[in-house]
Each structure stands twice: as structure tokens, then as C-alpha cells.
PDB file of C-alpha atoms (C1' of nucleotides) in Angstrom:
ATOM      1  CA  MET Z   1     -27.071   3.130   6.056  1.00 39.00           C
ATOM      2  CA  THR Z   2     -23.545   2.681   7.241  1.00 37.00           C
ATOM      3  CA  GLN Z   3     -21.832   5.743   8.585  1.00 39.00           C
ATOM      4  CA  VAL Z   4     -18.653   6.890   6.931  1.00 40.00           C
ATOM      5  CA  LYS Z   5     -16.054   8.128   9.361  1.00 41.00           C
ATOM      6  CA  GLU Z   6     -14.874  11.385   7.926  1.00 43.00           C
ATOM      7  CA  ASN Z   7     -12.049  12.069  10.324  1.00 42.00           C
ATOM      8  CA  SER Z   8     -10.175   8.805   9.965  1.00 46.00           C
ATOM      9  CA  THR Z   9      -6.523   8.816   9.055  1.00 55.00           C
ATOM     10  CA  ARG Z  10      -7.440   6.606   6.130  1.00 52.00           C
ATOM     11  CA  ASN Z  11      -9.467   9.394   4.573  1.00 52.00           C
ATOM     12  CA  TYR Z  12      -7.043  12.063   5.668  1.00 52.00           C
ATOM     13  CA  ASN Z  13      -4.155  10.472   3.848  1.00 56.00           C
ATOM     14  CA  LYS Z  14      -6.070  10.290   0.595  1.00 54.00           C
ATOM     15  CA  GLY Z  15      -6.241  14.012   0.136  1.00 52.00           C
ATOM     16  CA  ILE Z  16      -2.822  14.632   1.590  1.00 54.00           C
ATOM     17  CA  SER Z  17      -1.047  17.458  -0.118  1.00 57.00           C
ATOM     18  CA  ILE Z  18       2.571  17.899  -0.918  1.00 59.00           C
ATOM     19  CA  ASN Z  19       2.868  20.431   1.877  1.00 58.00           C
ATOM     20  CA  ASN Z  20       1.817  17.957   4.533  1.00 68.00           C
ATOM     21  CA  CYS Z  21       4.233  15.243   3.492  1.00 78.00           C
ATOM     22  CA  PRO Z  22       5.889  15.142   0.072  1.00 84.00           C
ATOM     23  CA  VAL Z  23       6.919  11.524   0.530  1.00 83.00           C
ATOM     24  CA  THR Z  24       3.359  10.398   1.206  1.00 83.00           C
ATOM     25  CA  TYR Z  25       2.310  12.429  -1.827  1.00 87.00           C
ATOM     26  CA  VAL Z  26       4.753  10.480  -3.985  1.00 88.00           C
ATOM     27  CA  MET Z  27       3.716   7.168  -2.445  1.00 86.00           C
ATOM     28  CA  ASN Z  28       0.109   7.890  -3.366  1.00 87.00           C
ATOM     29  CA  LYS Z  29       1.216   8.403  -6.973  1.00 92.00           C
ATOM     30  CA  ILE Z  30       3.592   5.517  -7.500  1.00 91.00           C
ATOM     31  CA  GLY Z  31       2.918   3.212  -4.541  1.00 87.00           C
ATOM     32  CA  GLY Z  32       1.128  -0.108  -4.597  1.00 85.00           C
ATOM     33  CA  HIS Z  33       2.070  -3.410  -6.145  1.00 86.00           C
ATOM     34  CA  TRP Z  34       1.797  -2.607  -9.813  1.00 92.00           C
ATOM     35  CA  LYS Z  35       2.433   1.047 -10.542  1.00 93.00           C
ATOM     36  CA  PRO Z  36       6.223   0.961 -10.174  1.00 91.00           C
ATOM     37  CA  ILE Z  37       6.369  -2.122 -12.356  1.00 91.00           C
ATOM     38  CA  ILE Z  38       4.270  -0.506 -15.074  1.00 95.00           C
ATOM     39  CA  ILE Z  39       6.319   2.683 -14.939  1.00 95.00           C
ATOM     40  CA  HIS Z  40       9.507   0.669 -15.141  1.00 92.00           C
ATOM     41  CA  GLN Z  41       8.232  -1.088 -18.256  1.00 94.00           C
ATOM     42  CA  LEU Z  42       7.375   2.213 -19.909  1.00 96.00           C
ATOM     43  CA  MET Z  43      10.825   3.588 -19.104  1.00 95.00           C
ATOM     44  CA  SER Z  44      12.230   1.380 -21.843  1.00 94.00           C
ATOM     45  CA  GLY Z  45       9.929   3.124 -24.331  1.00 96.00           C
ATOM     46  CA  PRO Z  46       6.243   3.376 -25.311  1.00 97.00           C
ATOM     47  CA  LYS Z  47       4.282   0.141 -25.358  1.00 97.00           C
ATOM     48  CA  ARG Z  48       0.915  -1.086 -26.558  1.00 97.00           C
ATOM     49  CA  TYR Z  49      -1.600  -2.421 -24.080  1.00 97.00           C
ATOM     50  CA  SER Z  50      -1.008  -5.974 -25.251  1.00 96.00           C
ATOM     51  CA  GLU Z  51       2.757  -5.513 -25.014  1.00 96.00           C
ATOM     52  CA  LEU Z  52       2.446  -4.445 -21.391  1.00 96.00           C
ATOM     53  CA  ARG Z  53       0.329  -7.502 -20.662  1.00 95.00           C
ATOM     54  CA  LYS Z  54       2.973  -9.755 -22.143  1.00 93.00           C
ATOM     55  CA  ALA Z  55       5.764  -7.914 -20.343  1.00 93.00           C
ATOM     56  CA  ILE Z  56       4.000  -8.327 -16.986  1.00 92.00           C
ATOM     57  CA  PRO Z  57       2.369 -11.756 -17.240  1.00 90.00           C
ATOM     58  CA  GLU Z  58       1.284 -11.917 -13.585  1.00 90.00           C
ATOM     59  CA  ILE Z  59      -0.892  -8.806 -13.758  1.00 93.00           C
ATOM     60  CA  THR Z  60      -4.601  -9.139 -14.456  1.00 94.00           C
ATOM     61  CA  GLU Z  61      -6.230  -7.036 -17.144  1.00 95.00           C
ATOM     62  CA  LYS Z  62      -8.343  -5.311 -14.525  1.00 96.00           C
ATOM     63  CA  MET Z  63      -5.310  -4.197 -12.534  1.00 96.00           C
ATOM     64  CA  LEU Z  64      -3.463  -3.138 -15.673  1.00 97.00           C
ATOM     65  CA  ILE Z  65      -6.091  -0.760 -17.065  1.00 97.00           C
ATOM     66  CA  GLN Z  66      -7.076   0.381 -13.599  1.00 96.00           C
ATOM     67  CA  HIS Z  67      -3.559   1.547 -12.847  1.00 97.00           C
ATOM     68  CA  LEU Z  68      -2.973   2.861 -16.333  1.00 97.00           C
ATOM     69  CA  LYS Z  69      -6.066   5.033 -15.872  1.00 96.00           C
ATOM     70  CA  GLN Z  70      -4.849   6.260 -12.512  1.00 96.00           C
ATOM     71  CA  LEU Z  71      -1.424   7.032 -13.959  1.00 97.00           C
ATOM     72  CA  GLN Z  72      -3.151   9.010 -16.707  1.00 96.00           C
ATOM     73  CA  THR Z  73      -5.177  11.135 -14.325  1.00 95.00           C
ATOM     74  CA  ASP Z  74      -1.995  11.749 -12.354  1.00 95.00           C
ATOM     75  CA  ASP Z  75      -0.320  12.860 -15.605  1.00 96.00           C
ATOM     76  CA  LEU Z  76       2.410  10.276 -15.409  1.00 97.00           C
ATOM     77  CA  VAL Z  77       1.544   8.425 -18.611  1.00 97.00           C
ATOM     78  CA  ASN Z  78      -0.022   9.399 -21.919  1.00 97.00           C
ATOM     79  CA  ARG Z  79      -2.483   7.298 -23.859  1.00 97.00           C
ATOM     80  CA  GLU Z  80      -2.686   7.437 -27.631  1.00 97.00           C
ATOM     81  CA  ALA Z  81      -5.506   5.547 -29.333  1.00 95.00           C
ATOM     82  CA  ARG Z  82      -5.516   5.099 -33.101  1.00 93.00           C
ATOM     83  CA  PRO Z  83      -9.117   4.711 -34.342  1.00 87.00           C
ATOM     84  CA  VAL Z  84      -8.544   1.543 -36.313  1.00 90.00           C
ATOM     85  CA  VAL Z  85      -9.864  -1.981 -36.006  1.00 85.00           C
ATOM     86  CA  PRO Z  86      -8.535  -3.911 -34.212  1.00 89.00           C
ATOM     87  CA  PRO Z  87      -7.697  -1.004 -31.887  1.00 93.00           C
ATOM     88  CA  VAL Z  88      -4.142   0.210 -31.404  1.00 96.00           C
ATOM     89  CA  VAL Z  89      -3.539   1.923 -28.079  1.00 97.00           C
ATOM     90  CA  THR Z  90      -0.079   3.048 -27.088  1.00 97.00           C
ATOM     91  CA  TYR Z  91       1.002   4.103 -23.621  1.00 98.00           C
ATOM     92  CA  SER Z  92       4.066   6.202 -22.922  1.00 98.00           C
ATOM     93  CA  LEU Z  93       5.574   8.127 -20.054  1.00 98.00           C
ATOM     94  CA  SER Z  94       4.713  11.803 -19.858  1.00 97.00           C
ATOM     95  CA  PRO Z  95       7.504  14.303 -19.121  1.00 97.00           C
ATOM     96  CA  LEU Z  96       6.483  14.170 -15.476  1.00 96.00           C
ATOM     97  CA  GLY Z  97       6.600  10.385 -15.528  1.00 97.00           C
ATOM     98  CA  THR Z  98      10.019  10.481 -17.147  1.00 97.00           C
ATOM     99  CA  ASP Z  99      11.165  12.758 -14.334  1.00 96.00           C
ATOM    100  CA  LEU Z 100      10.651   9.847 -11.956  1.00 95.00           C
ATOM    101  CA  THR Z 101      13.820   8.199 -13.278  1.00 95.00           C
ATOM    102  CA  PRO Z 102      16.100   9.643 -10.545  1.00 95.00           C
ATOM    103  CA  VAL Z 103      13.651   8.515  -7.877  1.00 93.00           C
ATOM    104  CA  LEU Z 104      13.527   4.950  -9.146  1.00 92.00           C
ATOM    105  CA  ASN Z 105      17.289   4.937  -9.683  1.00 93.00           C
ATOM    106  CA  ALA Z 106      17.883   6.036  -6.093  1.00 94.00           C
ATOM    107  CA  MET Z 107      15.631   3.178  -4.969  1.00 92.00           C
ATOM    108  CA  VAL Z 108      17.490   0.617  -7.050  1.00 91.00           C
ATOM    109  CA  GLU Z 109      20.856   1.839  -5.761  1.00 94.00           C
ATOM    110  CA  TRP Z 110      19.688   1.613  -2.162  1.00 95.00           C
ATOM    111  CA  ALA Z 111      18.200  -1.825  -2.741  1.00 93.00           C
ATOM    112  CA  PHE Z 112      21.533  -3.215  -3.857  1.00 92.00           C
ATOM    113  CA  ARG Z 113      23.398  -1.551  -1.017  1.00 92.00           C
ATOM    114  CA  ALA Z 114      20.826  -3.009   1.408  1.00 90.00           C
ATOM    115  CA  GLN Z 115      21.411  -6.470   0.020  1.00 83.00           C
ATOM    116  CA  GLN Z 116      25.126  -6.431   0.774  1.00 80.00           C
ATOM    117  CA  CYS Z 117      24.652  -5.875   4.506  1.00 77.00           C
TER     118      CYS Z 117
ATOM    119  CA  MET U   1     -11.653 -24.807   5.891  1.00 40.00           C
ATOM    120  CA  THR U   2     -10.944 -22.152   3.358  1.00 37.00           C
ATOM    121  CA  GLN U   3      -8.181 -22.890   0.918  1.00 39.00           C
ATOM    122  CA  VAL U   4      -5.288 -20.478   0.689  1.00 40.00           C
ATOM    123  CA  LYS U   5      -4.245 -19.777  -2.851  1.00 41.00           C
ATOM    124  CA  GLU U   6      -0.519 -20.242  -2.843  1.00 44.00           C
ATOM    125  CA  ASN U   7       0.186 -18.953  -6.304  1.00 42.00           C
ATOM    126  CA  SER U   8      -1.550 -15.619  -6.045  1.00 45.00           C
ATOM    127  CA  THR U   9       0.307 -12.465  -6.954  1.00 52.00           C
ATOM    128  CA  ARG U  10      -0.405 -11.260  -3.428  1.00 49.00           C
ATOM    129  CA  ASN U  11       1.721 -14.001  -1.937  1.00 50.00           C
ATOM    130  CA  TYR U  12       4.261 -13.821  -4.713  1.00 51.00           C
ATOM    131  CA  ASN U  13       4.997 -10.173  -4.083  1.00 54.00           C
ATOM    132  CA  LYS U  14       5.625 -10.759  -0.388  1.00 53.00           C
ATOM    133  CA  GLY U  15       8.730 -12.792  -0.923  1.00 52.00           C
ATOM    134  CA  ILE U  16       9.874 -10.786  -3.894  1.00 53.00           C
ATOM    135  CA  SER U  17      13.623 -10.447  -4.028  1.00 58.00           C
ATOM    136  CA  ILE U  18      15.737  -7.593  -5.170  1.00 59.00           C
ATOM    137  CA  ASN U  19      16.554  -9.471  -8.351  1.00 59.00           C
ATOM    138  CA  ASN U  20      12.932  -9.668  -9.422  1.00 69.00           C
ATOM    139  CA  CYS U  21      12.189  -5.988  -8.935  1.00 79.00           C
ATOM    140  CA  PRO U  22      14.345  -3.700  -6.817  1.00 84.00           C
ATOM    141  CA  VAL U  23      11.672  -1.031  -6.716  1.00 83.00           C
ATOM    142  CA  THR U  24       9.072  -3.431  -5.333  1.00 84.00           C
ATOM    143  CA  TYR U  25      11.690  -4.565  -2.826  1.00 88.00           C
ATOM    144  CA  VAL U  26      12.098  -0.986  -1.621  1.00 89.00           C
ATOM    145  CA  MET U  27       8.339  -0.437  -1.559  1.00 87.00           C
ATOM    146  CA  ASN U  28       7.945  -3.441   0.705  1.00 87.00           C
ATOM    147  CA  LYS U  29      10.448  -1.881   3.102  1.00 92.00           C
ATOM    148  CA  ILE U  30       9.344   1.730   3.198  1.00 91.00           C
ATOM    149  CA  GLY U  31       5.893   1.668   1.580  1.00 86.00           C
ATOM    150  CA  GLY U  32       2.568   2.034   3.303  1.00 84.00           C
ATOM    151  CA  HIS U  33       0.987   4.990   5.033  1.00 86.00           C
ATOM    152  CA  TRP U  34       3.225   5.370   8.039  1.00 92.00           C
ATOM    153  CA  LYS U  35       6.731   4.074   7.434  1.00 93.00           C
ATOM    154  CA  PRO U  36       7.969   7.019   5.356  1.00 91.00           C
ATOM    155  CA  ILE U  37       6.576   9.437   7.918  1.00 91.00           C
ATOM    156  CA  ILE U  38       8.293   7.643  10.786  1.00 95.00           C
ATOM    157  CA  ILE U  39      11.578   7.488   8.895  1.00 95.00           C
ATOM    158  CA  HIS U  40      11.310  11.159   8.056  1.00 92.00           C
ATOM    159  CA  GLN U  41      10.856  11.994  11.722  1.00 94.00           C
ATOM    160  CA  LEU U  42      13.912   9.968  12.682  1.00 96.00           C
ATOM    161  CA  MET U  43      15.982  11.724  10.028  1.00 95.00           C
ATOM    162  CA  SER U  44      16.041  14.793  12.227  1.00 94.00           C
ATOM    163  CA  GLY U  45      17.650  12.733  14.974  1.00 97.00           C
ATOM    164  CA  PRO U  46      16.872   9.946  17.468  1.00 97.00           C
ATOM    165  CA  LYS U  47      13.553  10.172  19.263  1.00 97.00           C
ATOM    166  CA  ARG U  48      11.816   8.517  22.171  1.00 97.00           C
ATOM    167  CA  TYR U  49       8.621   6.578  21.639  1.00 97.00           C
ATOM    168  CA  SER U  50       6.565   9.331  23.238  1.00 96.00           C
ATOM    169  CA  GLU U  51       8.273  11.985  21.136  1.00 96.00           C
ATOM    170  CA  LEU U  52       7.358  10.124  17.962  1.00 96.00           C
ATOM    171  CA  ARG U  53       3.761   9.933  19.128  1.00 95.00           C
ATOM    172  CA  LYS U  54       3.679  13.670  19.670  1.00 94.00           C
ATOM    173  CA  ALA U  55       5.411  14.358  16.368  1.00 93.00           C
ATOM    174  CA  ILE U  56       2.843  12.239  14.480  1.00 92.00           C
ATOM    175  CA  PRO U  57      -0.407  12.931  16.338  1.00 91.00           C
ATOM    176  CA  GLU U  58      -2.640  11.116  13.831  1.00 90.00           C
ATOM    177  CA  ILE U  59      -0.934   7.742  14.209  1.00 93.00           C
ATOM    178  CA  THR U  60      -2.331   5.202  16.643  1.00 95.00           C
ATOM    179  CA  GLU U  61      -0.060   3.505  19.155  1.00 96.00           C
ATOM    180  CA  LYS U  62      -0.715   0.170  17.512  1.00 96.00           C
ATOM    181  CA  MET U  63       0.452   1.401  14.120  1.00 96.00           C
ATOM    182  CA  LEU U  64       3.456   3.153  15.622  1.00 97.00           C
ATOM    183  CA  ILE U  65       4.965   0.174  17.439  1.00 97.00           C
ATOM    184  CA  GLN U  66       3.911  -2.222  14.693  1.00 97.00           C
ATOM    185  CA  HIS U  67       5.869  -0.284  12.097  1.00 97.00           C
ATOM    186  CA  LEU U  68       8.757   0.439  14.443  1.00 97.00           C
ATOM    187  CA  LYS U  69       9.069  -3.313  14.954  1.00 97.00           C
ATOM    188  CA  GLN U  70       8.971  -3.956  11.240  1.00 96.00           C
ATOM    189  CA  LEU U  71      11.585  -1.293  10.637  1.00 97.00           C
ATOM    190  CA  GLN U  72      13.766  -2.955  13.253  1.00 97.00           C
ATOM    191  CA  THR U  73      13.555  -6.385  11.674  1.00 95.00           C
ATOM    192  CA  ASP U  74      14.371  -4.741   8.351  1.00 95.00           C
ATOM    193  CA  ASP U  75      17.413  -3.129  10.018  1.00 96.00           C
ATOM    194  CA  LEU U  76      16.331   0.399   9.216  1.00 97.00           C
ATOM    195  CA  VAL U  77      16.006   1.620  12.797  1.00 98.00           C
ATOM    196  CA  ASN U  78      17.683   0.765  16.079  1.00 98.00           C
ATOM    197  CA  ARG U  79      15.940   0.509  19.411  1.00 98.00           C
ATOM    198  CA  GLU U  80      17.699   1.332  22.643  1.00 97.00           C
ATOM    199  CA  ALA U  81      15.874   0.629  25.910  1.00 96.00           C
ATOM    200  CA  ARG U  82      17.226   1.904  29.212  1.00 94.00           C
ATOM    201  CA  PRO U  83      16.041  -0.384  32.063  1.00 89.00           C
ATOM    202  CA  VAL U  84      14.643   2.368  34.255  1.00 92.00           C
ATOM    203  CA  VAL U  85      11.201   3.181  35.528  1.00 89.00           C
ATOM    204  CA  PRO U  86       9.352   4.745  33.849  1.00 91.00           C
ATOM    205  CA  PRO U  87      10.968   3.180  30.770  1.00 94.00           C
ATOM    206  CA  VAL U  88      13.086   5.201  28.355  1.00 96.00           C
ATOM    207  CA  VAL U  89      13.174   3.798  24.832  1.00 97.00           C
ATOM    208  CA  THR U  90      14.961   5.641  22.076  1.00 98.00           C
ATOM    209  CA  TYR U  91      14.639   4.936  18.360  1.00 98.00           C
ATOM    210  CA  SER U  92      17.189   6.016  15.785  1.00 98.00           C
ATOM    211  CA  LEU U  93      17.979   5.359  12.159  1.00 98.00           C
ATOM    212  CA  SER U  94      20.483   2.600  11.479  1.00 98.00           C
ATOM    213  CA  PRO U  95      23.225   3.223   8.891  1.00 97.00           C
ATOM    214  CA  LEU U  96      21.030   1.478   6.332  1.00 97.00           C
ATOM    215  CA  GLY U  97      18.100   3.670   7.287  1.00 97.00           C
ATOM    216  CA  THR U  98      20.252   6.753   7.013  1.00 97.00           C
ATOM    217  CA  ASP U  99      21.208   5.639   3.516  1.00 96.00           C
ATOM    218  CA  LEU U 100      17.598   6.179   2.513  1.00 95.00           C
ATOM    219  CA  THR U 101      18.135   9.944   2.575  1.00 95.00           C
ATOM    220  CA  PRO U 102      18.897  10.254  -1.172  1.00 95.00           C
ATOM    221  CA  VAL U 103      15.805   8.209  -1.989  1.00 93.00           C
ATOM    222  CA  LEU U 104      13.509  10.391   0.086  1.00 92.00           C
ATOM    223  CA  ASN U 105      15.237  13.527  -1.193  1.00 93.00           C
ATOM    224  CA  ALA U 106      14.670  12.440  -4.790  1.00 94.00           C
ATOM    225  CA  MET U 107      11.009  11.932  -3.931  1.00 92.00           C
ATOM    226  CA  VAL U 108      10.658  15.347  -2.354  1.00 91.00           C
ATOM    227  CA  GLU U 109      12.340  17.018  -5.327  1.00 93.00           C
ATOM    228  CA  TRP U 110      10.040  15.255  -7.752  1.00 94.00           C
ATOM    229  CA  ALA U 111       7.000  16.115  -5.658  1.00 92.00           C
ATOM    230  CA  PHE U 112       7.715  19.818  -5.888  1.00 91.00           C
ATOM    231  CA  ARG U 113       8.448  19.622  -9.596  1.00 91.00           C
ATOM    232  CA  ALA U 114       5.150  17.743 -10.044  1.00 90.00           C
ATOM    233  CA  GLN U 115       3.266  20.463  -8.236  1.00 82.00           C
ATOM    234  CA  GLN U 116       4.397  23.187 -10.586  1.00 79.00           C
ATOM    235  CA  CYS U 117       2.947  21.525 -13.689  1.00 76.00           C
TER     236      CYS U 117
ATOM    237  C1'  DA D   1     -21.440 -18.120 -39.580  1.00 81.72           C
ATOM    238  C1'  DC D   2     -18.029 -18.254 -36.428  1.00 81.72           C
ATOM    239  C1'  DA D   3     -13.556 -18.019 -34.357  1.00 81.72           C
ATOM    240  C1'  DA D   4      -9.824 -14.802 -33.358  1.00 81.72           C
ATOM    241  C1'  DG D   5      -7.637 -10.598 -31.951  1.00 81.72           C
ATOM    242  C1'  DT D   6      -7.715  -6.035 -29.558  1.00 81.72           C
ATOM    243  C1'  DA D   7      -8.716  -3.147 -25.673  1.00 81.72           C
ATOM    244  C1'  DC D   8     -11.334  -2.785 -22.418  1.00 81.72           C
ATOM    245  C1'  DT D   9     -15.734  -3.303 -18.669  1.00 81.72           C
ATOM    246  C1'  DT D  10     -18.365  -5.107 -14.895  1.00 81.72           C
ATOM    247  C1'  DA D  11     -19.989  -7.829 -11.016  1.00 81.72           C
ATOM    248  C1'  DC D  12     -18.642 -10.222  -7.219  1.00 81.72           C
ATOM    249  C1'  DC D  13     -15.281 -12.081  -3.647  1.00 81.72           C
ATOM    250  C1'  DC D  14     -11.213 -12.275  -0.372  1.00 81.72           C
ATOM    251  C1'  DT D  15      -7.569 -10.664   2.428  1.00 81.72           C
ATOM    252  C1'  DA D  16      -4.086  -7.741   4.400  1.00 81.72           C
ATOM    253  C1'  DA D  17      -3.608  -3.454   6.299  1.00 81.72           C
ATOM    254  C1'  DA D  18      -5.376   0.003   9.054  1.00 81.72           C
ATOM    255  C1'  DG D  19      -8.457   1.618  12.951  1.00 81.72           C
ATOM    256  C1'  DT D  20     -10.915   1.240  17.744  1.00 81.72           C
ATOM    257  C1'  DA D  21     -10.778   0.198  22.284  1.00 81.72           C
ATOM    258  C1'  DT D  22      -9.079  -1.522  26.257  1.00 81.72           C
ATOM    259  C1'  DG D  23      -5.557  -3.781  29.220  1.00 81.72           C
ATOM    260  C1'  DT D  24      -0.675  -4.519  31.299  1.00 81.72           C
ATOM    261  C1'  DA D  25       3.801  -3.736  34.264  1.00 81.72           C
ATOM    262  C1'  DT D  26       6.607  -0.840  36.861  1.00 81.72           C
ATOM    263  C1'  DC D  27       7.645   2.658  40.202  1.00 81.72           C
ATOM    264  C1'  DA D  28       7.395   7.635  42.122  1.00 81.72           C
ATOM    265  C1'  DT D  29       4.615  10.843  44.188  1.00 81.72           C
ATOM    266  C1'  DG D  30       0.728  13.037  46.618  1.00 81.72           C
TER     267       DG D  30
ATOM    268  C1'  DC Y   1      -3.656   3.702  48.158  1.00 81.72           C
ATOM    269  C1'  DA Y   2      -4.791   5.642  44.104  1.00 81.72           C
ATOM    270  C1'  DT Y   3      -3.145   8.345  40.308  1.00 81.72           C
ATOM    271  C1'  DG Y   4       0.008   9.338  36.584  1.00 81.72           C
ATOM    272  C1'  DA Y   5       3.610   8.436  33.385  1.00 81.72           C
ATOM    273  C1'  DT Y   6       5.926   5.312  30.030  1.00 81.72           C
ATOM    274  C1'  DA Y   7       6.070   1.810  26.497  1.00 81.72           C
ATOM    275  C1'  DC Y   8       3.875  -1.365  24.928  1.00 81.72           C
ATOM    276  C1'  DA Y   9       0.065  -5.712  23.925  1.00 81.72           C
ATOM    277  C1'  DT Y  10      -4.117  -7.734  22.257  1.00 81.72           C
ATOM    278  C1'  DA Y  11      -8.870  -8.650  20.720  1.00 81.72           C
ATOM    279  C1'  DC Y  12     -12.098  -7.166  17.505  1.00 81.72           C
ATOM    280  C1'  DT Y  13     -13.889  -4.500  13.429  1.00 81.72           C
ATOM    281  C1'  DT Y  14     -13.628  -2.021   9.077  1.00 81.72           C
ATOM    282  C1'  DT Y  15     -12.041  -0.886   4.483  1.00 81.72           C
ATOM    283  C1'  DA Y  16      -9.349  -0.431   0.423  1.00 81.72           C
ATOM    284  C1'  DG Y  17      -6.813  -2.893  -2.632  1.00 81.72           C
ATOM    285  C1'  DG Y  18      -6.254  -6.721  -5.163  1.00 81.72           C
ATOM    286  C1'  DG Y  19      -8.093 -11.175  -7.523  1.00 81.72           C
ATOM    287  C1'  DT Y  20     -11.507 -14.149 -10.461  1.00 81.72           C
ATOM    288  C1'  DA Y  21     -14.367 -14.727 -14.034  1.00 81.72           C
ATOM    289  C1'  DA Y  22     -17.058 -13.514 -17.519  1.00 81.72           C
ATOM    290  C1'  DG Y  23     -18.860 -10.245 -21.064  1.00 81.72           C
ATOM    291  C1'  DT Y  24     -18.592  -6.353 -24.837  1.00 81.72           C
ATOM    292  C1'  DA Y  25     -17.709  -4.054 -29.628  1.00 81.72           C
ATOM    293  C1'  DC Y  26     -15.714  -4.099 -33.870  1.00 81.72           C
ATOM    294  C1'  DT Y  27     -13.719  -6.135 -37.950  1.00 81.72           C
ATOM    295  C1'  DT Y  28     -10.773  -9.500 -40.598  1.00 81.72           C
ATOM    296  C1'  DG Y  29      -9.910 -14.068 -42.129  1.00 81.72           C
ATOM    297  C1'  DT Y  30     -11.789 -19.062 -43.322  1.00 81.72           C
TER     298       DT Y  30
END
DNA sequence: ACAAGTACTTACCCTAAAGTATGTATCATG
DNA sequence: CATGATACATACTTTAGGGTAAGTACTTGT
């Protein structure tokens, strides 16, 4: 029975609220290797699961659905499943997810300015 | 002798350039648990090492200097050491680091909009 | 009857990032 | 002569995130 350390920063940061640090809050939502890439793909319009896989060839299926699920629970993407066979599942950005555009744009702008120095 | 898998996505993402994915490029610079918090602290002006420690009580010294070093090599913060005893070391945002302000502001704005929904 | 396509699921492994704990150099001061 | 203050360094451990590989359910086409 291995003890879980409740008061570690690791655990603390998980439940961090917007009031503690808004930037950390955002990082928890869109941080990591894959989430920004997935969001970026969906910014060019809704896509089926298989289309996302083709658009991001390096991602594994596990990572793809795992992050898509997380993005759903965070209300950044919507999932629409048509009950046909073979299944047709379409993912799209929610209004909240669409609102991320200025954030990602600011990042891209900074990235190019950083490159020039 | 354990083989290192050269062609893993893990390794691939490390050397990712701005041309592949600007957002991932930015994430590599300011992502993680602590970097945004440190940058945010320095946005209110230069601070000594000990001041940063007091301002971010949860961070360990190891994490603090480790990320300060990384931020230096990425040219986001400057380090100024006065050769006195006891030492006086002051950290401040570089011009490039200061340029991150719109990015962090966009994040904060989005965070508060997200909270209302 | 079996391969193919779709959208997942699950079990197991590996590593990088984060955390813990302790040590170092220098000098002023009591 | 030992303590305190500052700004680190370093060895070891833990954990969360990511990766690999294989399996599932359902139906259409051959």
C-alpha cells in the first residue's frame, strides 16, 4: 500500500483554479504535446476521427481519442456520432474552443518574432 | 544496454521547429508547470532569486533555478549577478520575454471567458 | 466464410519531468 | 568559531504522460 502524497505541488496544480493562476489553468486545458495540434486541425473545420488520424500521422490512436475525450469534458470540442455502420463520428470545435483562436494566433505571432532574433 | 528509439514522437517533438508547428514551439518554451508562473512574476518587474522563491512558495529551489536556466538559454530572461558577498542575483525579462505579454494576456482573457460558461 | 473499414478499448511498458533531501562557497557578525 | 544569509548544485526517487501492441463490434462486399 503505497502512500499518496496529498500535499505535493503535482497534485496541487491539478485542481488549480483560474483564480490561482489563469495561465496555468489554460495550460492544463490546451497544454501537452497533442492538444494544440488537434485544436489547430479542427480550426480549419469539423473532421471525422479518421480524417484527424490522417491529418496527424504521427499520433497514435490511443493519444488521439484520449485527448479528444479530455477536450470534450473541457467543453472545447463537440462530438457528433451518427448511428450508422460503419460508424461516422465528427469532431468540431465548440464555441469555447473557437474562442481560443486569438490565443493561438498570439502564440504564432510571437513564435515568428522569436525566430528573427 | 537498452536501445533508444530515435524515431519516437517524444524525440521528434523536442527538436520541433517553428515551421512544423509554431504553437508546439511556443509550448516548448513556456509550457510546463512552472515557467508561466515564473514569467508572470517577472512581468511585474525584475526580481532577485530569493524574491522569486518567496513569491512562489510552492516551488522547490531545484525547479526554480532549473527553469530560470532554461529561460536564459531560450533568451526569455536575463540574469545579472553582482560579485558581492552574500551574492546578489537579479532576474528580469528580456525583450523577447516581454513580448510574451500579449500571449499571456490572451490566455487570461480566455480563461475568464471560459469560467463564465 | 472471411477480409476490410470504422471508431474505439485495454493491458502493459518506458521515460522525462517533477519532487526530496542534502551539500557547497563566501563573508559578516555575535 | 559557529551561525546565518545568499544562490546555487547534485544524487536519488517518484509519477504522469506518452508509446506499443493487440483486441472489439458491427456490417458490407467477394
